[in-house]
Each structure stands twice: as C-alpha cells, then as structure tokens.
mmCIF file with all atom_site columns, C-alpha atoms in Angstrom:
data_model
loop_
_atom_site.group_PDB
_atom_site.id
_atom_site.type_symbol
_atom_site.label_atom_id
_atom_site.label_alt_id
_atom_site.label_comp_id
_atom_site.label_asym_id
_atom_site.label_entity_id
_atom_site.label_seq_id
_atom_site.pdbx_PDB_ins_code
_atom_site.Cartn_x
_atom_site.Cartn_y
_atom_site.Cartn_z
_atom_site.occupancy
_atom_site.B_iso_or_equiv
_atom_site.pdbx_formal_charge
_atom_site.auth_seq_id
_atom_site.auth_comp_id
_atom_site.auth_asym_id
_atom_site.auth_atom_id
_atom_site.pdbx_PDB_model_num
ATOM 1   C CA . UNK A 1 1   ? 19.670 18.222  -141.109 1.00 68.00 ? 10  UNK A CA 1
ATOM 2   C CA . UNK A 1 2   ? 17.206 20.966  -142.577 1.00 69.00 ? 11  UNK A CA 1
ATOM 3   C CA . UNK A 1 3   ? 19.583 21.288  -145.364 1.00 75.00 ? 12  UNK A CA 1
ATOM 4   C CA . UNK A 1 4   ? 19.661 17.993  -146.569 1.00 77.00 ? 13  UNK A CA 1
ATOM 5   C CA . UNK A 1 5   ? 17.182 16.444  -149.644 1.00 77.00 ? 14  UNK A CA 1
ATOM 6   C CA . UNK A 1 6   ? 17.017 13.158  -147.710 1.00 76.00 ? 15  UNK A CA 1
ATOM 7   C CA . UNK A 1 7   ? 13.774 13.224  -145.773 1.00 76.00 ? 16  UNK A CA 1
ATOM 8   C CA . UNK A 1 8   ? 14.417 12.009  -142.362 1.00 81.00 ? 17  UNK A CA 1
ATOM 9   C CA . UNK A 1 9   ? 12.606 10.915  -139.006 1.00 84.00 ? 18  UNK A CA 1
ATOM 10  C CA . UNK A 1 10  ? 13.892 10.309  -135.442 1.00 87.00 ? 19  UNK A CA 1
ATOM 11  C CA . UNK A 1 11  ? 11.548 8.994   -132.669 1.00 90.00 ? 20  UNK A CA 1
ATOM 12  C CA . UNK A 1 12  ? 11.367 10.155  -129.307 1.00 92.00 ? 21  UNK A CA 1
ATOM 13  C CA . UNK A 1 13  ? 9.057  8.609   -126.641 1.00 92.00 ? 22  UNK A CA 1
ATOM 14  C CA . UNK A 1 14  ? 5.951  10.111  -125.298 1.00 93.00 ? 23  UNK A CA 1
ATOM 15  C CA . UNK A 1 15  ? 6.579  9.423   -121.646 1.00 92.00 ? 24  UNK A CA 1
ATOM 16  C CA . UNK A 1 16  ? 3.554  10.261  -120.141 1.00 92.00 ? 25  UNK A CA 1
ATOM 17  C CA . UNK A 1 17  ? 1.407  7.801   -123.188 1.00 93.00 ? 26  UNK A CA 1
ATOM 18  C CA . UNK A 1 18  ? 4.172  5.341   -124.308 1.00 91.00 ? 27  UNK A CA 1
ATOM 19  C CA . UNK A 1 19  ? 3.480  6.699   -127.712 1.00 93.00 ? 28  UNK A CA 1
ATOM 20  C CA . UNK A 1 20  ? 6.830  7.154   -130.507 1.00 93.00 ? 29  UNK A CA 1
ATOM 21  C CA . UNK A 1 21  ? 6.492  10.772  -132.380 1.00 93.00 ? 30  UNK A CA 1
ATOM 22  C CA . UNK A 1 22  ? 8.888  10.839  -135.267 1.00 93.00 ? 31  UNK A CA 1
ATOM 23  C CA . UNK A 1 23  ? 10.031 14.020  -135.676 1.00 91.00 ? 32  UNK A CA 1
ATOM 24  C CA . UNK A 1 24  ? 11.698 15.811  -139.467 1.00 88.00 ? 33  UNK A CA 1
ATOM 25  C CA . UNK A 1 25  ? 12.341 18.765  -140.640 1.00 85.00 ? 34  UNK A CA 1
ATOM 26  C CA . UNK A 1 26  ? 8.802  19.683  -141.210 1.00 86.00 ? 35  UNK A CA 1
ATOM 27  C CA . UNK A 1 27  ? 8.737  20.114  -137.099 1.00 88.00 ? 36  UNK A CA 1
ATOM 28  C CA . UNK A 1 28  ? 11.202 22.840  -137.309 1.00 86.00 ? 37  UNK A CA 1
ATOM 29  C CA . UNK A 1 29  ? 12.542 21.971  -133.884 1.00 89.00 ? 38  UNK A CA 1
ATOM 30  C CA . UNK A 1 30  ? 15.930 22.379  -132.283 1.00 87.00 ? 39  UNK A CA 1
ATOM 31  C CA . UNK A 1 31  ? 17.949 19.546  -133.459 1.00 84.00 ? 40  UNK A CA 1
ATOM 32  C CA . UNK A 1 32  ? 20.078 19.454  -129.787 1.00 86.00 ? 41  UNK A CA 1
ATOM 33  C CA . UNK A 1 33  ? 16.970 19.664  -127.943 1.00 89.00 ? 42  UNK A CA 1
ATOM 34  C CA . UNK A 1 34  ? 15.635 16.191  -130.444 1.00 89.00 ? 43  UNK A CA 1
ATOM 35  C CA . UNK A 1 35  ? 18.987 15.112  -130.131 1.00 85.00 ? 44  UNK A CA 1
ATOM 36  C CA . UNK A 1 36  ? 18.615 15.554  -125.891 1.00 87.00 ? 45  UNK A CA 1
ATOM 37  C CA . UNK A 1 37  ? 15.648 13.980  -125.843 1.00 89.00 ? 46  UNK A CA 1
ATOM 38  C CA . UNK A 1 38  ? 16.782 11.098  -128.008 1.00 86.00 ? 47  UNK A CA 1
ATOM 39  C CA . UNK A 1 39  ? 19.130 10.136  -125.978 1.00 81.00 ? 48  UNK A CA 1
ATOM 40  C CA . UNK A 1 40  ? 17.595 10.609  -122.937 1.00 80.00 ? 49  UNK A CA 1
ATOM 41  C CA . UNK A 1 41  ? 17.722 6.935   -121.372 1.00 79.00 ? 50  UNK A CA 1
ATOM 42  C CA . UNK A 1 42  ? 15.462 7.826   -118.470 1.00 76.00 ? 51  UNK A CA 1
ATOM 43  C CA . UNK A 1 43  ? 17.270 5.277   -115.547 1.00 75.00 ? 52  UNK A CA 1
ATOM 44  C CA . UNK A 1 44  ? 20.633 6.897   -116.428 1.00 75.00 ? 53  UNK A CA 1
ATOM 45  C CA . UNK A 1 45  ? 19.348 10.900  -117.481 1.00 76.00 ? 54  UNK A CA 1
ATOM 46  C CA . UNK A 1 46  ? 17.320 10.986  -115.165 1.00 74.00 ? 55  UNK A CA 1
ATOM 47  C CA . UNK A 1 47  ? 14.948 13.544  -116.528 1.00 83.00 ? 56  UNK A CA 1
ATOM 48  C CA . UNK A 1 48  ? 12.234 14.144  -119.558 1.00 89.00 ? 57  UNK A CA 1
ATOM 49  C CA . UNK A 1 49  ? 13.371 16.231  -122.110 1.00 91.00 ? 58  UNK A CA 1
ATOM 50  C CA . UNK A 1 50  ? 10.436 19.222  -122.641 1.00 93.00 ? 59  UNK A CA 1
ATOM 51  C CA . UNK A 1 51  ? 9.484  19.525  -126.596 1.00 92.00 ? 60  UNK A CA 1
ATOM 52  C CA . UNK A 1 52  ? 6.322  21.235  -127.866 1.00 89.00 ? 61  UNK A CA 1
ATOM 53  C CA . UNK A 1 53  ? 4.778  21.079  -124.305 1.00 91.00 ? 62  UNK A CA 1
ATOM 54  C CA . UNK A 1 54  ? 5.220  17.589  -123.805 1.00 93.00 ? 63  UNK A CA 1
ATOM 55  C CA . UNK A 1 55  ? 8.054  15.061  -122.191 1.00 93.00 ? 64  UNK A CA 1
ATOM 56  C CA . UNK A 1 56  ? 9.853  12.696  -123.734 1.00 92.00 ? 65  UNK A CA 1
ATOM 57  C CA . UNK A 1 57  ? 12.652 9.793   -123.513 1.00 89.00 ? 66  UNK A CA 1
ATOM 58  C CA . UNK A 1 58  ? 14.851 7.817   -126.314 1.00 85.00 ? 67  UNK A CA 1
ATOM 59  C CA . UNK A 1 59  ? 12.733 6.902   -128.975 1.00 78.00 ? 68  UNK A CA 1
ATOM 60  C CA . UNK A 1 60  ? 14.276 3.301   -129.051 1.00 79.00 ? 69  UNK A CA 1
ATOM 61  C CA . UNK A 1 61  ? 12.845 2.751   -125.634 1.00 80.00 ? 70  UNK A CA 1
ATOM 62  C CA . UNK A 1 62  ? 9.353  1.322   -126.627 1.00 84.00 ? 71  UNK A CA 1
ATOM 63  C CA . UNK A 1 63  ? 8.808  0.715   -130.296 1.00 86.00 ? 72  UNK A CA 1
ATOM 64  C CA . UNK A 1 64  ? 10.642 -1.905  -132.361 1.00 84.00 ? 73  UNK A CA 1
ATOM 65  C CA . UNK A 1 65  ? 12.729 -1.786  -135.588 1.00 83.00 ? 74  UNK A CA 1
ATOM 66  C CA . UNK A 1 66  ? 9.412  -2.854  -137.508 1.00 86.00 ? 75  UNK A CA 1
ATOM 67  C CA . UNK A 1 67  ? 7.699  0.059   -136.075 1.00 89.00 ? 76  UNK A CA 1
ATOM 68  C CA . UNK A 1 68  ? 10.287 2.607   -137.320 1.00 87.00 ? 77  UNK A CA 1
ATOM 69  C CA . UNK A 1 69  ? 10.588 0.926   -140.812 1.00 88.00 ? 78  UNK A CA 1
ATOM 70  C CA . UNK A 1 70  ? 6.157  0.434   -141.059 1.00 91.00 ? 79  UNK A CA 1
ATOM 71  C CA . UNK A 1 71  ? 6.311  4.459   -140.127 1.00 91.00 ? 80  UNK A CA 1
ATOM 72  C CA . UNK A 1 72  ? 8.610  5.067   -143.130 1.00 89.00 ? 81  UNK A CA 1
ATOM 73  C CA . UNK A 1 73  ? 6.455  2.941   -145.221 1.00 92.00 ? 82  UNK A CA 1
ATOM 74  C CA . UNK A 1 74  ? 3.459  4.998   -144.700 1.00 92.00 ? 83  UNK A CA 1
ATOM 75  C CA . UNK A 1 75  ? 5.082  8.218   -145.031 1.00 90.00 ? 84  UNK A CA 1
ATOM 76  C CA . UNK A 1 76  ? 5.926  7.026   -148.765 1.00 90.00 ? 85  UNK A CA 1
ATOM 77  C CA . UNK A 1 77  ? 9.155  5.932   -148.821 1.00 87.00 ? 86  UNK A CA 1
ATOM 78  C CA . UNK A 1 78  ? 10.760 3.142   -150.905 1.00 87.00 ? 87  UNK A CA 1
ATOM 79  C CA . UNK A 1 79  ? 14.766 3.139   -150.017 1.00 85.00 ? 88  UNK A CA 1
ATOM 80  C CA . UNK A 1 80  ? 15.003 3.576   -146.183 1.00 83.00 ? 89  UNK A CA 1
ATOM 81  C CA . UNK A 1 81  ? 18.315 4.065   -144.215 1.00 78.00 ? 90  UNK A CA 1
ATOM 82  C CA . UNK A 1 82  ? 18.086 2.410   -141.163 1.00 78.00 ? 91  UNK A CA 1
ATOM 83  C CA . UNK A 1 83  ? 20.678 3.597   -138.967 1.00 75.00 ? 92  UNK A CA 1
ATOM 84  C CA . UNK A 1 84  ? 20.793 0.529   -135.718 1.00 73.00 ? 93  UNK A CA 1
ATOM 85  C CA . UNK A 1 85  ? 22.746 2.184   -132.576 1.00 69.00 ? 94  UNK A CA 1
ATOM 86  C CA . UNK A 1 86  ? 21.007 -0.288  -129.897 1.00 68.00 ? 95  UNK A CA 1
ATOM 87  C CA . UNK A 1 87  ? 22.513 -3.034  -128.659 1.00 68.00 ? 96  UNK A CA 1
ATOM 88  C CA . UNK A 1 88  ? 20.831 -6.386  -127.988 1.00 70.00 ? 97  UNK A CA 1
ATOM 89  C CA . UNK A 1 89  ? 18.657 -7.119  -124.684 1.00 75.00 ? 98  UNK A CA 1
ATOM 90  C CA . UNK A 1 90  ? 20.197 -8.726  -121.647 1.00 80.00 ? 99  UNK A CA 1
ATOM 91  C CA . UNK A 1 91  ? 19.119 -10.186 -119.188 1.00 85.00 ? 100 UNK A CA 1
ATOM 92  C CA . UNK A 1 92  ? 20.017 -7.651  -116.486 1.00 87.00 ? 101 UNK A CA 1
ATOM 93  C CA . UNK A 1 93  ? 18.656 -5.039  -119.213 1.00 83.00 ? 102 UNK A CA 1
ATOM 94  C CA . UNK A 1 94  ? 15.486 -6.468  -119.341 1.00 86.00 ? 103 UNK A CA 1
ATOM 95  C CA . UNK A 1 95  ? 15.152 -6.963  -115.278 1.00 91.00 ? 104 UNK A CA 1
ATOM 96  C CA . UNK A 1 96  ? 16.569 -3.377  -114.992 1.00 88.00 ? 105 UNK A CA 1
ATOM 97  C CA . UNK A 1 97  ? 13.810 -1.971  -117.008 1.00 86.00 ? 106 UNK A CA 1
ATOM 98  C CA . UNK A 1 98  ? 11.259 -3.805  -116.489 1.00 92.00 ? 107 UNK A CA 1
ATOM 99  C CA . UNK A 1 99  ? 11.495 -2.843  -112.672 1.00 92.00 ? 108 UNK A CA 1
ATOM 100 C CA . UNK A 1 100 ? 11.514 0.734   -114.391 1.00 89.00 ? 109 UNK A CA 1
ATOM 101 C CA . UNK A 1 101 ? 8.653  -0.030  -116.315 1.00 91.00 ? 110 UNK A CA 1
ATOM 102 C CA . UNK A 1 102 ? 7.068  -0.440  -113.435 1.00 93.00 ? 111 UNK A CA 1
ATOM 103 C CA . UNK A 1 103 ? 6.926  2.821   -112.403 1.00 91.00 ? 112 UNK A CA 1
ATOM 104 C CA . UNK A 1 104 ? 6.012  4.839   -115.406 1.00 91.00 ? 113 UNK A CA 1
ATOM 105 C CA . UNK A 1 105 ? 2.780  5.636   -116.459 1.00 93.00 ? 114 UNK A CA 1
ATOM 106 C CA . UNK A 1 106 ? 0.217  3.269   -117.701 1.00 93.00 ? 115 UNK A CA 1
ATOM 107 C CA . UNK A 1 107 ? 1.283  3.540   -121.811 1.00 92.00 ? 116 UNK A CA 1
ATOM 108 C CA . UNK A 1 108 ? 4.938  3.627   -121.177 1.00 91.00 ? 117 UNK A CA 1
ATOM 109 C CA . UNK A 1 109 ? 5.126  0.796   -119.078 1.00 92.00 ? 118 UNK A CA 1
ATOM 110 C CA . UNK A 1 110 ? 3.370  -1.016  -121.675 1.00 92.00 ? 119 UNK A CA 1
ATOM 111 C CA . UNK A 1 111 ? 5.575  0.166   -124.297 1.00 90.00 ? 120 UNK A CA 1
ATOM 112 C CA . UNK A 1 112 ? 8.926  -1.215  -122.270 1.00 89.00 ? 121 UNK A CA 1
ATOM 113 C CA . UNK A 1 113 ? 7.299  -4.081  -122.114 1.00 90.00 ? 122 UNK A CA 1
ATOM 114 C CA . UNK A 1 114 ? 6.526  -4.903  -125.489 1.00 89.00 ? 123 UNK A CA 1
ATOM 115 C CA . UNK A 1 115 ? 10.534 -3.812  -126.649 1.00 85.00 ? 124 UNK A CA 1
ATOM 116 C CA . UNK A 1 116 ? 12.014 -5.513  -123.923 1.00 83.00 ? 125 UNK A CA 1
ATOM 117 C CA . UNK A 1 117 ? 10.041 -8.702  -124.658 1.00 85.00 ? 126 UNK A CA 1
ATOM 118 C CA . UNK A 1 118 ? 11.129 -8.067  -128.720 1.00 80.00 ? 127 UNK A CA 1
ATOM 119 C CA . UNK A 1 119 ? 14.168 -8.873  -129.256 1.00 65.00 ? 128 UNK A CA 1
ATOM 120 C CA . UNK A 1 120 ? 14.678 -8.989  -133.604 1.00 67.00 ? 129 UNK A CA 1
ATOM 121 C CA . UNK A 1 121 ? 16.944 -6.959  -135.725 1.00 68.00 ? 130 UNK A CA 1
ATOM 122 C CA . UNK A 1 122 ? 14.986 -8.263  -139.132 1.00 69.00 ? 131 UNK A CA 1
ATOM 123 C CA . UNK A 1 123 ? 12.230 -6.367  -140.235 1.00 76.00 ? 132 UNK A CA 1
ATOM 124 C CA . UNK A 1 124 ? 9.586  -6.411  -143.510 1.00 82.00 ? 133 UNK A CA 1
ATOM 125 C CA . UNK A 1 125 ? 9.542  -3.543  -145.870 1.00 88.00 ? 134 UNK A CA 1
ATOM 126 C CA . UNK A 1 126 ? 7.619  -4.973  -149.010 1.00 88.00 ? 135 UNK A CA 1
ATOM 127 C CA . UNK A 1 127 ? 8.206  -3.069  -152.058 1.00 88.00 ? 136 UNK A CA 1
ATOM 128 C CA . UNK A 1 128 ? 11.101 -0.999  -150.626 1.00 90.00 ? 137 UNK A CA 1
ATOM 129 C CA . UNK A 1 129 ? 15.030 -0.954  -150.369 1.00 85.00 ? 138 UNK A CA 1
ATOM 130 C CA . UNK A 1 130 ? 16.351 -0.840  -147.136 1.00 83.00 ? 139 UNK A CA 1
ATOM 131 C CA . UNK A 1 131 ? 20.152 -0.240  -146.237 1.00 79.00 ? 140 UNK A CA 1
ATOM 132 C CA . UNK A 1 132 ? 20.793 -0.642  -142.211 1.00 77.00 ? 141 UNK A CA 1
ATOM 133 C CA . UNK A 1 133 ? 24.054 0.918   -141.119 1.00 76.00 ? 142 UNK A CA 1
ATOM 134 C CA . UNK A 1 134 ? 25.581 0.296   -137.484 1.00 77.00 ? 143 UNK A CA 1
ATOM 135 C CA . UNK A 1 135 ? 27.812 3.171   -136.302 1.00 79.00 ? 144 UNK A CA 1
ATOM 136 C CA . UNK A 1 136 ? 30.801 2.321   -134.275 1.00 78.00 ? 145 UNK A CA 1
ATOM 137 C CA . UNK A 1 137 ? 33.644 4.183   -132.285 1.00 83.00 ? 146 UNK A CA 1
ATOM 138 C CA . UNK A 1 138 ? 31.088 7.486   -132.206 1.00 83.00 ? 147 UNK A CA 1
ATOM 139 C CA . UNK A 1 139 ? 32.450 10.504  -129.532 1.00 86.00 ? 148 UNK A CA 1
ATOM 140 C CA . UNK A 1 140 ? 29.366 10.402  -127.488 1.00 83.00 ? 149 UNK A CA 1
ATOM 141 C CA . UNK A 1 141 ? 28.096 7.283   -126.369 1.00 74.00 ? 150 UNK A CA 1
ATOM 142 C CA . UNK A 1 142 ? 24.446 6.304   -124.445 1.00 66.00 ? 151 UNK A CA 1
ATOM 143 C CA . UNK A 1 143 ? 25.321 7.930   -121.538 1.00 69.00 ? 152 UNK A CA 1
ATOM 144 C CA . UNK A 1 144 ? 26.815 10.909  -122.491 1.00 78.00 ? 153 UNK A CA 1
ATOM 145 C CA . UNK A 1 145 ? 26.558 14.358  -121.198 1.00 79.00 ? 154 UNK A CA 1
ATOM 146 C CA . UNK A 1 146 ? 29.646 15.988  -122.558 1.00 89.00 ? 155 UNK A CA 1
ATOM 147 C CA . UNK A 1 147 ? 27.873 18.888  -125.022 1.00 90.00 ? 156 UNK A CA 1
ATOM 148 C CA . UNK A 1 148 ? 31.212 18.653  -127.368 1.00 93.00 ? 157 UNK A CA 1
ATOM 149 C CA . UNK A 1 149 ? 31.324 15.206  -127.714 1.00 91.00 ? 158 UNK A CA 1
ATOM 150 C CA . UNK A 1 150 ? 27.090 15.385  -128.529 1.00 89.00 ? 159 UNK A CA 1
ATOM 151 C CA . UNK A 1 151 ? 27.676 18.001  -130.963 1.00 91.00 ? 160 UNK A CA 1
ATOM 152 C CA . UNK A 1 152 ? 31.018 16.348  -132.327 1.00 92.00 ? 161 UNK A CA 1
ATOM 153 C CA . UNK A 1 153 ? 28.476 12.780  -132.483 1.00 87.00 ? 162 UNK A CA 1
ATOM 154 C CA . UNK A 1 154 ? 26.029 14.941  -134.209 1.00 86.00 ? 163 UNK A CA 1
ATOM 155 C CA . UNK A 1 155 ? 28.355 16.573  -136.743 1.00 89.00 ? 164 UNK A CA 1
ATOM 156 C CA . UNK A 1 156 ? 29.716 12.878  -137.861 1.00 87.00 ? 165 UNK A CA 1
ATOM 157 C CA . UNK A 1 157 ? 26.209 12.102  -138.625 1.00 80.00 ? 166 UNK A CA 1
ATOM 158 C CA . UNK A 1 158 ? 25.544 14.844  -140.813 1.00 81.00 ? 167 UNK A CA 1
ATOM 159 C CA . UNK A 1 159 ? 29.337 14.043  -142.298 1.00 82.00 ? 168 UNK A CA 1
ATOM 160 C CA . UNK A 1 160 ? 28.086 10.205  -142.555 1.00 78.00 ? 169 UNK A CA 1
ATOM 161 C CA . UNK A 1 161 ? 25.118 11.057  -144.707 1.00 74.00 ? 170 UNK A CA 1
ATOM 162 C CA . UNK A 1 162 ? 26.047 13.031  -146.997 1.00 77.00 ? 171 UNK A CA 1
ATOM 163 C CA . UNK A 1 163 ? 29.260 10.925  -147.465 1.00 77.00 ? 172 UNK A CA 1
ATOM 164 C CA . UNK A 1 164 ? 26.577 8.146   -148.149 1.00 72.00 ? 173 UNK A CA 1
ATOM 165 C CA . UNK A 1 165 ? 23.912 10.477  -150.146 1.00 68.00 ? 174 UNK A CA 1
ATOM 166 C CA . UNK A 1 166 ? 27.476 10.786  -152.444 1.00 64.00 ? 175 UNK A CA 1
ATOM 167 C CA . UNK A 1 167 ? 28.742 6.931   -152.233 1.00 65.00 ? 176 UNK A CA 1
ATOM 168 C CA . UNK A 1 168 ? 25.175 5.669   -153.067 1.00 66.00 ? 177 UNK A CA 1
ATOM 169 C CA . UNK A 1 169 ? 24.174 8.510   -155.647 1.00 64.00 ? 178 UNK A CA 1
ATOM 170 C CA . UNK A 1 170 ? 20.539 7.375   -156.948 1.00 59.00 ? 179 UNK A CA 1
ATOM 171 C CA . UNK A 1 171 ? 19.440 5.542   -154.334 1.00 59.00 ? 180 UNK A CA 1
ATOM 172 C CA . UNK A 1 172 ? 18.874 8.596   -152.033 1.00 55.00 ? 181 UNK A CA 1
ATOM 173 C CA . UNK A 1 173 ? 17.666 10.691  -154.949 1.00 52.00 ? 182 UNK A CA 1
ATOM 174 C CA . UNK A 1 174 ? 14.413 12.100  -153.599 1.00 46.00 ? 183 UNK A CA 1
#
C-alpha cells in the first residue's frame, strides 16, 4: 500500500464519537492493525481495535457511500475508485443493529442510525470520474479471523490494484 502512486483512504469508526477517520499512507500505520480494525464488525468481533490511542470498528458501520466519495472530493481528487464490499440492509440487519446501537455511546449510536436508515448505492461526485468495483469470491470474508486468509484477502487487493493501475493506465496517473 505505501508503495503504490495511487493515493488511498480507508475509514475506520471512532467508537467512542461515531466519527469515520480515513486513514493513507501519510498515517504510517500498520496496515493489519487498519485492516483489523476495518473489519472489526463489533456484534460479531466483539472487541475495538486500539490505533493511535483510540478504538475503533469497520468504517462502513456509520457513514454512507456519499460520505466516503464527498471525503475524496475534498482531499482533491478527480477519478475515485470506489471499491463496494457491503451488502444491502435487511431487515433483521437493521433490527440487529439498531438494538446494538442502542448500547454504544451517544455519537455511535447516532451514526448506526443514520447508515442503517440509508440505504443507496448512488452517490454525486461533480466534476470527477468515479469507477466502483465489487469484489467477489475473496479468502476472508466479514467474519473472518483466520490471519492467512486476512493476509491472503489483503495480498489480492494489492494484486487487484495494480492489475487495475495497469488495465486503466491514465486514469490512475497521479
């Protein structure tokens, strides 16, 4: 990930304000500890992943798809890879964590809220390309805590984008 040109950003969730930080290279954090903590789906992990002296929880629980494309936006960016890994709300989803929600601190519970009650894959990027990719048949799934199959996810990802950086050419040129 450090290597790459393509500048990058991955939220994780602020569980004790409800509040996204995207994280990048600039942050010069442990990728597997990011990784940990964004795919740390706090009914089934059961724990808060510990970064920089605070705790956090998937970054897809909270914000919205808009939120993650407005962020790239103000960081600059005109062509924006949106890679989509979540899969619709449920019903049983929603009543699951909404019962969650309701034992989380004030700013997450309002967070859950507000993505459990948004339910939109379209999103507004005026004045910039976006390309939204939907990875299928990966090693590790949601609930995973098998460390090869996280690292083996991981390495496809890094595989994936360069094989796009090369398949698209100019439209990742930074």
């Amino acid at each position: 990930l450090n290597a790459t040109k393509i500048r990058w950003s991955v939220p994780i969730e602020d569980f004790d304000t409800g509040r996204t930080r995207y994280v990048s290279a600039a942050d010069a954090l442990d990728p597997f500890e990011v990784l940990r903590a964004t795919t740390a789906l706090p009914i089934f992990f059961g724990k808060k992943v510990p970064i920089a002296k605070r705790r956090y929880i998937d970054g897809e629980l909270g914000p919205v798809l808009q939120d993650h494309v407005t962020h790239a936006l103000r960081q600059g960016a005109n062509k924006i890879l949106v890679i989509n890994h979540t899969s619709p709300w449920t019903a049983i989803s929603r009543a699951i964590y909404k019962g969650y929600a309701a034992h989380t601190p004030h700013g997450m519970h309002d967070a859950i809220i507000r993505d459990i009650s948004t339910d939109v894959f379209a999103m507004k990027a005026t004045g910039a390309h976006v390309i939204a990719v939907v990875p299928r048949n990966l090693p590790a799934g949601n609930l995973t805590r098998d460390k090869e199959k996280l690292r083996a996810t991981f390495q496809r990802g890094v595989e994936d984008a360069l094989s796009i950086e090369k398949e698209l050419g100019e439209f990742f040129t930074v």
